[in-house]
PDB file of C-alpha atoms in Angstrom:
ATOM      1  CA  MET A   8     105.474  66.463 101.897  1.00 48.00           C
ATOM      2  CA  THR A   9     103.012  69.253 101.151  1.00 61.00           C
ATOM      3  CA  GLN A  10     102.307  71.424 104.177  1.00 69.00           C
ATOM      4  CA  THR A  11      98.717  72.281 105.033  1.00 84.00           C
ATOM      5  CA  ARG A  12      99.410  74.622 107.940  1.00 95.00           C
ATOM      6  CA  TYR A  13      99.764  78.372 107.707  1.00 97.00           C
ATOM      7  CA  ALA A  14     101.264  80.941 110.060  1.00 98.00           C
ATOM      8  CA  PHE A  15      99.606  84.323 110.487  1.00 98.00           C
ATOM      9  CA  ILE A  16     101.480  87.152 112.229  1.00 97.00           C
ATOM     10  CA  LYS A  17      99.539  90.173 113.498  1.00 96.00           C
ATOM     11  CA  ALA A  18     101.054  93.458 114.635  1.00 93.00           C
ATOM     12  CA  GLN A  19      99.247  94.787 117.682  1.00 92.00           C
ATOM     13  CA  TRP A  20      99.285  98.486 116.748  1.00 86.00           C
ATOM     14  CA  HIS A  21      95.695  99.185 115.688  1.00 86.00           C
ATOM     15  CA  ALA A  22      94.766  95.578 116.517  1.00 90.00           C
ATOM     16  CA  ASP A  23      91.064  96.362 116.019  1.00 92.00           C
ATOM     17  CA  ILE A  24      91.867  96.933 112.345  1.00 90.00           C
ATOM     18  CA  VAL A  25      94.716  94.443 111.805  1.00 93.00           C
ATOM     19  CA  ASP A  26      92.823  91.526 113.388  1.00 96.00           C
ATOM     20  CA  GLN A  27      90.271  91.777 110.585  1.00 95.00           C
ATOM     21  CA  ALA A  28      92.877  90.436 108.137  1.00 96.00           C
ATOM     22  CA  LEU A  29      92.951  87.159 110.052  1.00 97.00           C
ATOM     23  CA  LYS A  30      89.177  87.013 109.825  1.00 97.00           C
ATOM     24  CA  GLY A  31      89.336  87.310 106.026  1.00 97.00           C
ATOM     25  CA  PHE A  32      92.221  84.827 105.796  1.00 97.00           C
ATOM     26  CA  CYS A  33      90.241  82.245 107.756  1.00 97.00           C
ATOM     27  CA  GLU A  34      87.213  82.636 105.489  1.00 97.00           C
ATOM     28  CA  LEU A  35      89.244  80.763 102.847  1.00 97.00           C
ATOM     29  CA  ILE A  36      91.715  78.719 104.919  1.00 96.00           C
ATOM     30  CA  PRO A  37      90.191  76.927 107.918  1.00 96.00           C
ATOM     31  CA  ALA A  38      91.197  78.455 111.253  1.00 96.00           C
ATOM     32  CA  ALA A  39      92.205  74.979 112.455  1.00 96.00           C
ATOM     33  CA  GLN A  40      95.037  75.097 109.898  1.00 97.00           C
ATOM     34  CA  VAL A  41      96.280  78.543 110.975  1.00 97.00           C
ATOM     35  CA  ASP A  42      98.724  79.218 113.808  1.00 98.00           C
ATOM     36  CA  VAL A  43      98.427  82.832 114.973  1.00 98.00           C
ATOM     37  CA  PHE A  44     101.286  84.905 116.387  1.00 98.00           C
ATOM     38  CA  ASP A  45     101.078  88.427 117.791  1.00 97.00           C
ATOM     39  CA  VAL A  46     103.971  90.886 117.696  1.00 96.00           C
ATOM     40  CA  PRO A  47     104.138  94.402 119.153  1.00 94.00           C
ATOM     41  CA  GLY A  48     104.379  96.215 115.815  1.00 89.00           C
ATOM     42  CA  ALA A  49     105.147  95.887 112.132  1.00 88.00           C
ATOM     43  CA  PHE A  50     108.896  96.185 112.593  1.00 89.00           C
ATOM     44  CA  GLU A  51     108.979  92.884 114.512  1.00 93.00           C
ATOM     45  CA  MET A  52     107.235  90.871 111.792  1.00 93.00           C
ATOM     46  CA  PRO A  53     110.126  90.016 109.419  1.00 95.00           C
ATOM     47  CA  LEU A  54     112.242  88.291 112.066  1.00 95.00           C
ATOM     48  CA  LEU A  55     109.364  86.126 113.286  1.00 97.00           C
ATOM     49  CA  ALA A  56     108.282  85.449 109.690  1.00 96.00           C
ATOM     50  CA  ARG A  57     111.784  84.222 108.864  1.00 97.00           C
ATOM     51  CA  ASP A  58     111.886  82.030 111.962  1.00 97.00           C
ATOM     52  CA  LEU A  59     108.449  80.518 111.268  1.00 97.00           C
ATOM     53  CA  ALA A  60     109.164  79.949 107.581  1.00 96.00           C
ATOM     54  CA  SER A  61     112.475  78.292 108.425  1.00 96.00           C
ATOM     55  CA  THR A  62     110.758  75.627 110.557  1.00 96.00           C
ATOM     56  CA  GLY A  63     109.396  73.908 107.445  1.00 92.00           C
ATOM     57  CA  GLN A  64     106.018  73.546 109.178  1.00 94.00           C
ATOM     58  CA  TYR A  65     104.100  76.047 107.063  1.00 96.00           C
ATOM     59  CA  ALA A  66     102.902  76.227 103.476  1.00 95.00           C
ATOM     60  CA  ALA A  67     103.022  80.013 103.801  1.00 97.00           C
ATOM     61  CA  VAL A  68     103.381  82.779 106.361  1.00 97.00           C
ATOM     62  CA  ALA A  69     101.162  85.872 106.240  1.00 97.00           C
ATOM     63  CA  ALA A  70     102.034  89.037 108.154  1.00 97.00           C
ATOM     64  CA  ALA A  71      99.540  91.836 108.790  1.00 95.00           C
ATOM     65  CA  ALA A  72     100.168  95.372 110.008  1.00 92.00           C
ATOM     66  CA  PHE A  73      98.742  98.871 109.739  1.00 86.00           C
ATOM     67  CA  VAL A  74     101.578 101.398 109.566  1.00 75.00           C
ATOM     68  CA  VAL A  75     100.342 104.948 109.993  1.00 74.00           C
ATOM     69  CA  ASP A  76     102.031 108.316 110.196  1.00 65.00           C
ATOM     70  CA  GLY A  77     102.099 109.065 113.894  1.00 62.00           C
ATOM     71  CA  GLY A  78     103.991 112.308 113.403  1.00 58.00           C
ATOM     72  CA  ILE A  79     107.104 110.965 115.132  1.00 59.00           C
ATOM     73  CA  TYR A  80     108.757 109.103 112.268  1.00 60.00           C
ATOM     74  CA  ARG A  81     108.312 108.659 108.550  1.00 66.00           C
ATOM     75  CA  HIS A  82     105.954 105.696 108.359  1.00 65.00           C
ATOM     76  CA  ASP A  83     106.856 105.017 104.743  1.00 67.00           C
ATOM     77  CA  PHE A  84     110.431 104.144 105.805  1.00 70.00           C
ATOM     78  CA  VAL A  85     109.105 101.652 108.364  1.00 76.00           C
ATOM     79  CA  ALA A  86     106.691 100.163 105.846  1.00 74.00           C
ATOM     80  CA  GLN A  87     109.443  99.764 103.246  1.00 79.00           C
ATOM     81  CA  ALA A  88     111.765  98.103 105.771  1.00 83.00           C
ATOM     82  CA  VAL A  89     108.994  95.684 106.786  1.00 82.00           C
ATOM     83  CA  VAL A  90     108.090  94.707 103.227  1.00 88.00           C
ATOM     84  CA  ASP A  91     111.773  94.297 102.325  1.00 89.00           C
ATOM     85  CA  GLY A  92     112.295  92.138 105.419  1.00 90.00           C
ATOM     86  CA  LEU A  93     109.291  89.960 104.629  1.00 92.00           C
ATOM     87  CA  MET A  94     110.503  89.438 101.060  1.00 94.00           C
ATOM     88  CA  ARG A  95     113.954  88.542 102.316  1.00 95.00           C
ATOM     89  CA  ALA A  96     112.444  86.037 104.781  1.00 94.00           C
ATOM     90  CA  SER A  97     110.590  84.439 101.889  1.00 95.00           C
ATOM     91  CA  LEU A  98     113.577  84.276  99.577  1.00 95.00           C
ATOM     92  CA  ASP A  99     115.940  83.052 102.304  1.00 95.00           C
ATOM     93  CA  SER A 100     113.582  80.327 103.551  1.00 95.00           C
ATOM     94  CA  GLY A 101     111.981  79.265 100.279  1.00 94.00           C
ATOM     95  CA  VAL A 102     108.540  79.604 101.906  1.00 96.00           C
ATOM     96  CA  PRO A 103     106.038  82.205 100.693  1.00 95.00           C
ATOM     97  CA  VAL A 104     105.845  85.115 103.129  1.00 96.00           C
ATOM     98  CA  LEU A 105     102.911  87.338 102.275  1.00 96.00           C
ATOM     99  CA  SER A 106     102.447  90.941 103.319  1.00 93.00           C
ATOM    100  CA  VAL A 107      99.074  92.210 104.446  1.00 92.00           C
ATOM    101  CA  SER A 108     100.619  95.508 105.478  1.00 84.00           C
ATOM    102  CA  LEU A 109      98.922  98.761 104.608  1.00 73.00           C
ATOM    103  CA  THR A 110     100.316 102.267 104.852  1.00 68.00           C
ATOM    104  CA  PRO A 111      97.559 104.814 104.291  1.00 64.00           C
ATOM    105  CA  HIS A 112      98.500 108.345 103.376  1.00 62.00           C
ATOM    106  CA  HIS A 113      95.522 109.955 105.078  1.00 66.00           C
ATOM    107  CA  TYR A 114      94.396 107.989 108.122  1.00 68.00           C
ATOM    108  CA  GLN A 115      92.530 109.662 110.946  1.00 68.00           C
ATOM    109  CA  GLU A 116      91.530 107.736 114.031  1.00 74.00           C
ATOM    110  CA  THR A 117      87.802 108.246 113.551  1.00 71.00           C
ATOM    111  CA  ASP A 118      84.947 105.750 113.519  1.00 80.00           C
ATOM    112  CA  HIS A 119      84.516 106.364 109.789  1.00 76.00           C
ATOM    113  CA  HIS A 120      88.168 105.642 108.874  1.00 78.00           C
ATOM    114  CA  ASN A 121      88.347 102.693 111.266  1.00 79.00           C
ATOM    115  CA  ALA A 122      85.296 101.096 109.627  1.00 84.00           C
ATOM    116  CA  ILE A 123      86.752 101.619 106.147  1.00 80.00           C
ATOM    117  CA  TYR A 124      90.104 100.051 107.065  1.00 81.00           C
ATOM    118  CA  GLN A 125      88.541  97.205 109.046  1.00 88.00           C
ATOM    119  CA  ALA A 126      86.541  96.188 105.968  1.00 90.00           C
ATOM    120  CA  HIS A 127      89.604  96.644 103.776  1.00 87.00           C
ATOM    121  CA  PHE A 128      91.686  94.383 106.011  1.00 91.00           C
ATOM    122  CA  VAL A 129      89.087  91.609 105.768  1.00 95.00           C
ATOM    123  CA  GLU A 130      89.483  91.737 101.992  1.00 95.00           C
ATOM    124  CA  LYS A 131      93.285  91.912 102.225  1.00 96.00           C
ATOM    125  CA  GLY A 132      93.176  88.795 104.424  1.00 96.00           C
ATOM    126  CA  ARG A 133      91.152  86.995 101.754  1.00 97.00           C
ATOM    127  CA  GLU A 134      93.658  88.118  99.121  1.00 96.00           C
ATOM    128  CA  ALA A 135      96.537  86.735 101.207  1.00 96.00           C
ATOM    129  CA  ALA A 136      94.750  83.381 101.555  1.00 97.00           C
ATOM    130  CA  ARG A 137      94.145  83.249  97.795  1.00 97.00           C
ATOM    131  CA  ALA A 138      97.797  84.103  97.161  1.00 96.00           C
ATOM    132  CA  ALA A 139      99.003  81.442  99.624  1.00 96.00           C
ATOM    133  CA  CYS A 140      96.915  78.793  97.867  1.00 95.00           C
ATOM    134  CA  ALA A 141      97.890  79.956  94.368  1.00 95.00           C
ATOM    135  CA  ILE A 142     101.618  80.036  95.036  1.00 93.00           C
ATOM    136  CA  GLY A 143     101.361  76.615  96.684  1.00 90.00           C
ATOM    137  CA  LYS A 144      99.677  75.169  93.591  1.00 91.00           C
ATOM    138  CA  ALA A 145     102.177  76.815  91.252  1.00 92.00           C
ATOM    139  CA  ARG A 146     105.163  75.514  93.214  1.00 88.00           C
ATOM    140  CA  ALA A 147     103.637  72.030  93.399  1.00 87.00           C
ATOM    141  CA  ALA A 148     103.198  72.045  89.610  1.00 90.00           C
ATOM    142  CA  ILE A 149     106.851  73.009  89.147  1.00 90.00           C
ATOM    143  CA  ALA A 150     107.969  70.227  91.492  1.00 83.00           C
ATOM    144  CA  ALA A 151     105.857  67.584  89.735  1.00 79.00           C
TER     145      ALA A 151
END
């Protein structure tokens, strides 16, 4: 059976920016087909993505986060661990798990930067929706 539901995970750090990815995703995939899950931060996304993908209820799982250098840790290490975890969740479950995670090198919490990244996340959400549909079609063609 072909699934028509999608899971969308949102990290709550910088939610005003990250939430825009869901907006873009739902421009192409109807919101009624999307189950939304919030997690505290990016690091929590791979585990939930694996669990959601493993249910067999979703055509794809998208996970969105904004990982910035807060001066306390090396954000690139966190971002790499998250992307690796999401890929592993996809490969282990056989369900596409898509990353909408951005790691800017020069982010400042200003109105100007926030507006730039909010708009960028809308587009990244659209890209994730396109990817979810494309990989679904490709896998269906292989199975046929």
